[in-house]
Short mmCIF file of C-alpha atoms in Angstrom, two decimals:
data_model
loop_
_atom_site.label_atom_id
_atom_site.label_comp_id
_atom_site.label_asym_id
_atom_site.label_seq_id
_atom_site.Cartn_x
_atom_site.Cartn_y
_atom_site.Cartn_z
CA MET A 55 -91.46 -36.79 -1.67
CA GLU A 56 -91.42 -40.85 -1.02
CA ASN A 57 -88.55 -40.58 -3.59
CA MET A 58 -86.56 -37.90 -2.19
CA ASN A 59 -82.75 -37.91 -0.40
CA TRP A 60 -83.89 -35.39 2.59
CA SER A 61 -79.71 -36.40 3.85
CA ASP A 62 -78.74 -34.62 0.74
CA LEU A 63 -80.94 -31.85 0.59
CA ALA A 64 -79.37 -27.82 0.52
CA PHE A 65 -79.97 -24.78 2.19
CA GLY A 66 -81.93 -23.45 -0.67
CA TYR A 67 -85.55 -22.79 -1.69
CA MET A 68 -87.57 -25.87 -3.42
CA LYS A 69 -91.33 -25.47 -4.60
CA THR A 70 -93.81 -26.87 -2.27
CA ASP A 71 -98.04 -27.01 -2.09
CA TYR A 72 -99.47 -23.48 -1.04
CA ASN A 73 -98.10 -20.34 0.63
CA VAL A 74 -100.31 -17.87 2.90
CA ARG A 75 -100.79 -14.49 1.61
CA CYS A 76 -102.84 -11.63 3.20
CA TYR A 77 -103.41 -7.77 2.32
CA TYR A 78 -103.77 -4.66 4.60
CA ARG A 79 -106.52 -1.76 3.45
CA ASP A 80 -108.09 0.65 4.58
CA GLY A 81 -106.45 0.84 7.62
CA LYS A 82 -107.19 -3.13 8.12
CA TRP A 83 -105.14 -6.95 7.96
CA GLY A 84 -108.17 -8.73 5.66
CA GLU A 85 -108.33 -12.69 6.06
CA LEU A 86 -105.84 -15.05 5.32
CA GLU A 87 -105.69 -16.49 1.72
CA VAL A 88 -103.96 -20.02 0.13
CA SER A 89 -102.27 -19.42 -2.93
CA SER A 90 -100.61 -22.47 -5.00
CA SER A 91 -98.78 -20.25 -7.09
CA GLU A 92 -94.77 -19.13 -5.86
CA ILE A 93 -96.16 -15.42 -7.64
CA ILE A 94 -96.81 -12.11 -6.96
CA ASN A 95 -98.34 -8.88 -8.84
CA ILE A 96 -97.13 -5.53 -7.00
CA HIS A 97 -96.80 -2.07 -8.69
CA MET A 98 -93.62 -0.83 -10.17
CA ALA A 99 -94.01 2.39 -7.75
CA ALA A 100 -94.13 -0.32 -5.17
CA THR A 101 -92.49 1.00 -2.48
CA CYS A 102 -90.90 -1.95 -0.39
CA LEU A 103 -89.38 -1.97 -4.50
CA HIS A 104 -87.64 2.18 -4.84
CA TYR A 105 -87.30 2.88 -0.70
CA GLY A 106 -86.97 -0.34 1.27
CA GLN A 107 -90.54 -1.58 2.87
CA GLU A 108 -88.90 -5.22 3.18
CA SER A 109 -89.19 -7.15 5.85
CA PHE A 110 -88.86 -10.91 7.13
CA GLU A 111 -88.47 -13.21 9.55
CA GLY A 112 -87.08 -17.15 9.37
CA LEU A 113 -88.07 -20.32 11.99
CA LYS A 114 -88.27 -24.10 11.00
CA ALA A 115 -90.90 -26.53 11.56
CA PHE A 116 -88.94 -30.18 12.69
CA LYS A 117 -90.32 -33.90 12.42
CA GLY A 118 -90.00 -35.29 15.83
CA LYS A 119 -89.06 -39.42 16.43
CA ASP A 120 -93.45 -39.35 17.73
CA GLY A 121 -94.38 -37.60 13.97
CA LYS A 122 -95.25 -34.80 15.48
CA ILE A 123 -94.43 -32.03 13.61
CA ARG A 124 -93.08 -28.81 16.23
CA VAL A 125 -92.08 -24.88 15.22
CA PHE A 126 -89.57 -23.61 17.25
CA ARG A 127 -90.82 -19.87 19.35
CA MET A 128 -92.52 -18.55 16.69
CA ASP A 129 -94.19 -16.27 19.03
CA GLU A 130 -91.30 -15.25 19.27
CA ASN A 131 -91.12 -14.02 15.52
CA GLY A 132 -94.26 -12.92 15.52
CA LYS A 133 -93.30 -10.13 17.61
CA ARG A 134 -90.04 -9.78 15.77
CA MET A 135 -92.06 -9.18 12.59
CA GLN A 136 -93.88 -6.50 14.32
CA SER A 137 -90.78 -4.22 15.88
CA SER A 138 -89.23 -5.06 12.11
CA SER A 139 -92.64 -2.86 11.14
CA ARG A 140 -92.00 -0.15 13.63
CA GLY A 141 -88.86 0.51 12.38
CA ILE A 142 -89.93 1.13 8.79
CA LYS A 143 -93.34 1.97 8.92
CA MET A 144 -95.33 -0.41 8.36
CA ALA A 145 -98.37 -1.83 9.59
CA GLU A 146 -98.03 -4.31 12.77
CA LEU A 147 -99.36 -7.23 11.73
CA PRO A 148 -100.91 -9.21 15.66
CA VAL A 149 -98.81 -11.93 16.86
CA GLU A 150 -101.82 -14.17 16.81
CA MET A 151 -102.78 -13.44 13.19
CA PHE A 152 -99.09 -14.32 12.50
CA GLU A 153 -98.90 -17.06 14.30
CA GLU A 154 -101.86 -18.68 12.58
CA ALA A 155 -100.36 -17.83 9.38
CA VAL A 156 -97.63 -20.41 9.85
CA ARG A 157 -99.54 -22.94 11.66
CA LYS A 158 -101.95 -23.30 8.57
CA VAL A 159 -98.50 -22.77 6.25
CA VAL A 160 -96.59 -25.88 7.68
CA LYS A 161 -100.66 -28.09 7.84
CA LEU A 162 -101.13 -27.22 4.17
CA ASN A 163 -97.58 -28.57 2.99
CA GLU A 164 -96.91 -31.04 5.57
CA ARG A 165 -95.94 -33.67 3.49
CA PHE A 166 -92.67 -31.54 2.92
CA VAL A 167 -91.30 -31.60 6.73
CA PRO A 168 -88.87 -34.13 6.46
CA PRO A 169 -88.43 -37.14 8.23
CA TYR A 170 -86.72 -37.04 12.43
CA GLU A 171 -82.43 -37.79 11.47
CA SER A 172 -82.82 -36.67 8.33
CA GLY A 173 -81.08 -33.43 9.14
CA ALA A 174 -82.93 -31.38 7.08
CA ALA A 175 -85.77 -28.95 8.61
CA LEU A 176 -89.08 -27.41 6.83
CA TYR A 177 -88.07 -24.12 6.60
CA ILE A 178 -90.59 -20.95 7.39
CA ARG A 179 -90.36 -17.53 4.86
CA PRO A 180 -92.50 -15.08 6.16
CA LEU A 181 -92.10 -11.68 4.68
CA MET A 182 -93.56 -8.75 4.29
CA ILE A 183 -93.63 -5.93 2.02
CA GLY A 184 -95.01 -1.88 1.05
CA LEU A 185 -97.37 -2.38 -2.04
CA GLY A 186 -99.68 0.68 -3.32
CA ALA A 187 -98.01 2.92 -6.34
CA GLN A 188 -95.96 5.75 -4.21
CA VAL A 189 -93.09 7.69 -5.59
CA GLY A 190 -92.56 9.84 -2.61
CA VAL A 191 -90.97 8.93 0.03
CA LYS A 192 -93.37 8.11 2.52
CA PRO A 193 -95.01 4.53 3.78
CA ALA A 194 -97.32 2.61 1.89
CA PRO A 195 -100.87 3.04 1.87
CA GLU A 196 -101.25 -1.01 1.40
CA TYR A 197 -98.90 -3.72 2.65
CA MET A 198 -98.95 -7.44 2.13
CA PHE A 199 -98.31 -10.53 4.59
CA MET A 200 -97.00 -14.27 3.26
CA VAL A 201 -95.14 -16.84 4.39
CA PHE A 202 -93.66 -19.35 1.80
CA VAL A 203 -91.91 -22.47 3.63
CA THR A 204 -89.31 -25.21 1.13
CA PRO A 205 -87.34 -28.03 3.03
CA VAL A 206 -83.54 -27.25 3.00
CA GLY A 207 -80.72 -29.10 4.69
CA PRO A 208 -77.35 -28.14 6.62
CA TYR A 209 -76.70 -24.44 6.71
CA PHE A 210 -73.06 -25.21 6.30
CA LYS A 211 -72.44 -27.92 4.55
CA GLY A 212 -69.86 -29.13 6.76
CA GLY A 213 -72.29 -29.54 9.34
CA PHE A 214 -71.58 -28.51 12.80
CA GLN A 215 -68.11 -28.28 12.55
CA PRO A 216 -65.89 -25.07 12.79
CA SER A 217 -64.92 -22.76 10.00
CA LYS A 218 -63.32 -19.62 10.69
CA VAL A 219 -64.19 -15.89 10.21
CA CYS A 220 -62.00 -12.60 9.21
CA ILE A 221 -62.94 -9.38 10.64
CA MET A 222 -62.22 -6.50 7.61
CA ARG A 223 -63.06 -2.56 9.30
CA GLU A 224 -63.28 -1.39 6.00
CA PHE A 225 -66.74 -2.33 5.90
CA ASP A 226 -69.75 -1.38 8.25
CA ARG A 227 -72.54 -4.41 8.76
CA ALA A 228 -75.49 -1.06 10.11
CA ALA A 229 -75.34 2.10 11.14
CA PRO A 230 -76.07 3.26 14.77
CA TYR A 231 -79.16 3.60 15.75
CA GLY A 232 -80.35 2.57 12.60
CA THR A 233 -81.73 -0.93 11.41
CA GLY A 234 -79.76 -3.54 12.51
CA THR A 235 -81.77 -4.57 15.59
CA ILE A 236 -84.87 -4.84 12.97
CA LYS A 237 -84.60 -7.69 9.86
CA VAL A 238 -85.26 -6.52 6.97
CA GLY A 239 -84.05 -7.05 3.39
CA GLY A 240 -81.44 -4.14 3.30
CA ASN A 241 -78.92 -5.25 6.22
CA TYR A 242 -78.22 -7.87 3.75
CA ALA A 243 -76.97 -6.71 0.90
CA ALA A 244 -75.45 -3.94 2.95
CA SER A 245 -73.45 -7.09 4.46
CA LEU A 246 -73.08 -9.47 1.05
CA VAL A 247 -70.19 -7.17 -0.80
CA ALA A 248 -68.22 -7.83 2.61
CA GLY A 249 -69.41 -10.77 2.65
CA GLU A 250 -68.01 -12.37 -1.01
CA ILE A 251 -64.68 -11.43 -0.67
CA ALA A 252 -64.25 -13.01 3.45
CA HIS A 253 -65.53 -16.15 1.35
CA SER A 254 -62.63 -15.80 -1.72
CA LYS A 255 -60.31 -16.10 1.17
CA GLY A 256 -61.97 -19.11 2.44
CA TYR A 257 -64.10 -17.85 5.14
CA ALA A 258 -67.60 -18.88 6.26
CA ALA A 259 -68.35 -15.13 7.97
CA VAL A 260 -67.69 -11.48 8.36
CA LEU A 261 -67.13 -10.80 11.82
CA TYR A 262 -67.88 -7.37 12.21
CA LEU A 263 -66.96 -3.98 14.29
CA ASP A 264 -69.45 -1.79 15.89
CA PRO A 265 -70.16 1.14 13.59
CA LYS A 266 -69.60 4.04 15.40
CA GLU A 267 -65.77 3.32 17.02
CA LYS A 268 -64.65 -0.03 15.70
CA LYS A 269 -63.22 -1.33 19.16
CA TYR A 270 -66.18 -3.34 20.64
CA LEU A 271 -67.18 -6.98 18.00
CA ASP A 272 -70.93 -7.31 16.94
CA GLU A 273 -72.35 -9.83 14.06
CA CYS A 274 -71.08 -11.88 12.35
CA GLY A 275 -72.43 -12.08 9.06
CA PRO A 276 -76.26 -12.51 9.47
CA ALA A 277 -76.03 -14.32 13.13
CA ASN A 278 -74.85 -13.54 16.40
CA PHE A 279 -72.02 -13.91 18.17
CA PHE A 280 -71.15 -15.99 21.36
CA GLY A 281 -68.07 -16.86 22.83
CA ILE A 282 -67.03 -18.59 26.52
CA ARG A 283 -64.23 -18.32 29.15
CA GLY A 284 -64.19 -20.51 32.08
CA ASN A 285 -68.04 -19.96 32.95
CA SER A 286 -69.39 -17.55 30.46
CA TYR A 287 -71.55 -16.84 28.43
CA ILE A 288 -70.50 -13.70 26.97
CA THR A 289 -72.24 -12.24 23.85
CA PRO A 290 -72.03 -8.34 22.82
CA GLN A 291 -74.44 -6.21 22.84
CA SER A 292 -75.41 -2.81 21.01
CA HIS A 293 -77.79 -0.44 19.24
CA SER A 294 -76.78 -2.28 15.52
CA ILE A 295 -77.45 -6.10 16.79
CA LEU A 296 -80.39 -7.67 15.55
CA PRO A 297 -82.16 -9.87 18.76
CA SER A 298 -81.46 -13.55 17.56
CA ILE A 299 -84.49 -15.69 19.46
CA THR A 300 -81.73 -18.65 18.57
CA ASN A 301 -79.00 -16.36 20.50
CA LYS A 302 -81.79 -15.26 23.30
CA SER A 303 -83.01 -19.72 24.27
CA LEU A 304 -79.17 -20.31 24.26
CA GLN A 305 -78.87 -17.80 26.93
CA GLN A 306 -81.41 -19.38 28.56
CA LEU A 307 -80.31 -23.37 28.26
CA ALA A 308 -76.89 -21.03 29.75
CA GLU A 309 -77.86 -19.86 32.43
CA ASP A 310 -79.74 -22.58 33.30
CA MET A 311 -76.73 -24.86 33.18
CA GLY A 312 -74.93 -22.85 35.11
CA LEU A 313 -73.15 -20.29 33.12
CA THR A 314 -73.61 -16.44 33.90
CA VAL A 315 -74.65 -14.66 31.01
CA GLU A 316 -73.06 -11.44 30.29
CA ARG A 317 -74.75 -9.52 27.41
CA ARG A 318 -72.17 -6.31 27.03
CA PRO A 319 -70.09 -4.36 24.33
CA VAL A 320 -67.26 -7.32 23.53
CA PRO A 321 -63.71 -5.12 23.07
CA VAL A 322 -62.44 -6.95 20.14
CA GLU A 323 -58.73 -7.55 22.13
CA GLU A 324 -61.22 -9.94 24.16
CA ILE A 325 -61.64 -12.80 21.93
CA ALA A 326 -58.24 -13.94 22.45
CA THR A 327 -59.34 -14.53 25.81
CA PHE A 328 -62.45 -16.88 24.91
CA ASP A 329 -61.95 -21.29 25.39
CA GLU A 330 -64.97 -21.26 22.53
CA ALA A 331 -67.19 -18.96 19.63
CA ALA A 332 -69.49 -19.18 17.08
CA GLU A 333 -72.10 -17.86 15.43
CA CYS A 334 -75.52 -18.62 16.21
CA GLY A 335 -79.13 -18.21 14.86
CA THR A 336 -82.57 -19.61 13.37
CA ALA A 337 -80.09 -21.19 9.83
CA ALA A 338 -77.07 -22.87 11.61
CA VAL A 339 -78.27 -23.01 15.59
CA ILE A 340 -74.81 -22.98 16.48
CA ALA A 341 -71.49 -22.89 14.10
CA PRO A 342 -68.55 -22.84 15.80
CA ILE A 343 -65.92 -21.33 14.69
CA SER A 344 -62.30 -22.09 14.84
CA GLN A 345 -60.03 -19.72 14.23
CA ILE A 346 -60.89 -15.16 13.49
CA ASP A 347 -58.61 -13.27 11.63
CA ASP A 348 -58.05 -9.46 11.49
CA LEU A 349 -56.91 -9.26 8.41
CA ASP A 350 -56.37 -5.74 8.45
CA ILE A 351 -53.79 -6.02 12.07
CA ASN A 352 -52.16 -9.47 10.19
CA LYS A 353 -52.88 -10.69 13.93
CA SER A 354 -54.55 -14.33 14.50
CA TYR A 355 -56.44 -15.73 16.59
CA VAL A 356 -56.97 -19.30 17.00
CA ILE A 357 -60.08 -21.03 19.43
CA ALA A 358 -60.32 -24.02 18.42
CA LYS A 359 -57.42 -26.03 18.70
CA ASP A 360 -57.94 -28.70 18.54
CA GLY A 361 -60.23 -28.53 15.20
CA LYS A 362 -63.57 -29.83 16.75
CA PRO A 363 -66.21 -27.67 18.55
CA GLY A 364 -66.12 -27.23 22.18
CA PRO A 365 -67.95 -29.12 24.54
CA VAL A 366 -69.77 -26.55 26.07
CA CYS A 367 -71.68 -25.14 22.61
CA GLU A 368 -71.78 -28.95 21.77
CA LYS A 369 -73.47 -29.50 24.78
CA LEU A 370 -75.78 -26.02 23.76
CA TYR A 371 -76.09 -27.40 21.08
CA ASN A 372 -77.48 -30.32 22.09
CA LYS A 373 -80.13 -29.07 24.83
CA LEU A 374 -81.72 -26.28 21.87
CA ARG A 375 -81.65 -29.00 18.64
CA GLY A 376 -83.00 -32.11 21.41
CA ILE A 377 -86.02 -29.53 23.06
CA GLN A 378 -86.66 -28.04 18.96
CA TYR A 379 -87.48 -32.20 17.90
CA GLY A 380 -89.09 -33.18 20.46
CA ASP A 381 -85.95 -35.11 22.53
CA GLU A 382 -85.17 -32.87 25.76
CA PRO A 383 -88.26 -31.87 27.49
CA ASP A 384 -89.70 -28.77 26.36
CA THR A 385 -89.85 -27.47 30.04
CA TYR A 386 -89.60 -23.35 28.25
CA GLY A 387 -93.17 -23.41 26.56
CA TRP A 388 -91.41 -22.34 22.73
CA VAL A 389 -92.17 -25.23 20.81
CA THR A 390 -95.53 -25.50 19.15
CA VAL A 391 -97.09 -28.93 18.07
CA ILE A 392 -98.86 -29.19 14.90
CA GLU A 393 -101.85 -30.28 15.11
#
């Protein structure tokens, strides 16, 4: 890895040395197994292939200037994966086993953790799939949990710079009371058509409206949305939004900075009142939004009038990144140092 140009790394997959796997059979989870293969063998009638019994998570490991490797809030990812399992009738993996698998896979692939100040991180992808031959629509008899890692650069090539998003009412990300609140692959597959249309028109993402009434803001592509107005941090609440660990963390930071946090239905017209807006998630942390174009009514909301990230977004971004890299004190107990 000594010849790797870490600063030029894309947000994509790169082969690493090891992954960690575990199987659920006969009503119980087995031991964690280490594998160097990138291939998994599954039956052609496995429920993950036919009925979408699959869930995943995304988190990161960071190397600090002290040389220590830190993983951000992995217990929250473990809990969210359990929530996904309950949502689509999969076996629940104990949070302790989830954390053990993450620690193990990061330690085994330590040489792939990008250096401090490279702008890159080690992306960690836990995955659970339903196994076993099944033709009827019912839960799988067996499950496989695995975690692999890959070094990644920034999600957006421009880095922490504002980008444009658009509203298109003919697409929904998820159904009300459906799978929107859990992290399953089908939600992302359902967003691909709208996402590609948006990209072809020069937008970074689609800002979805609520799937029932088309009156309220929902998610922004694969990320949560928030707006800043005066001293308020405002983020949508609905039955179809994934509970983002990044958004949860930003709300805590915003509160501690003296902002009022409002988590509630946000009418689309309220966009006009925001001083700042952004999407947030593991991949980008915060991706500021410069402009929101409502393509159906031909209306534009210009938010970053000077084309730069707003001061609150910048402060929140720097604070969260500082905690992740160990530059700021972790008074919340959010980071785990990999020993």
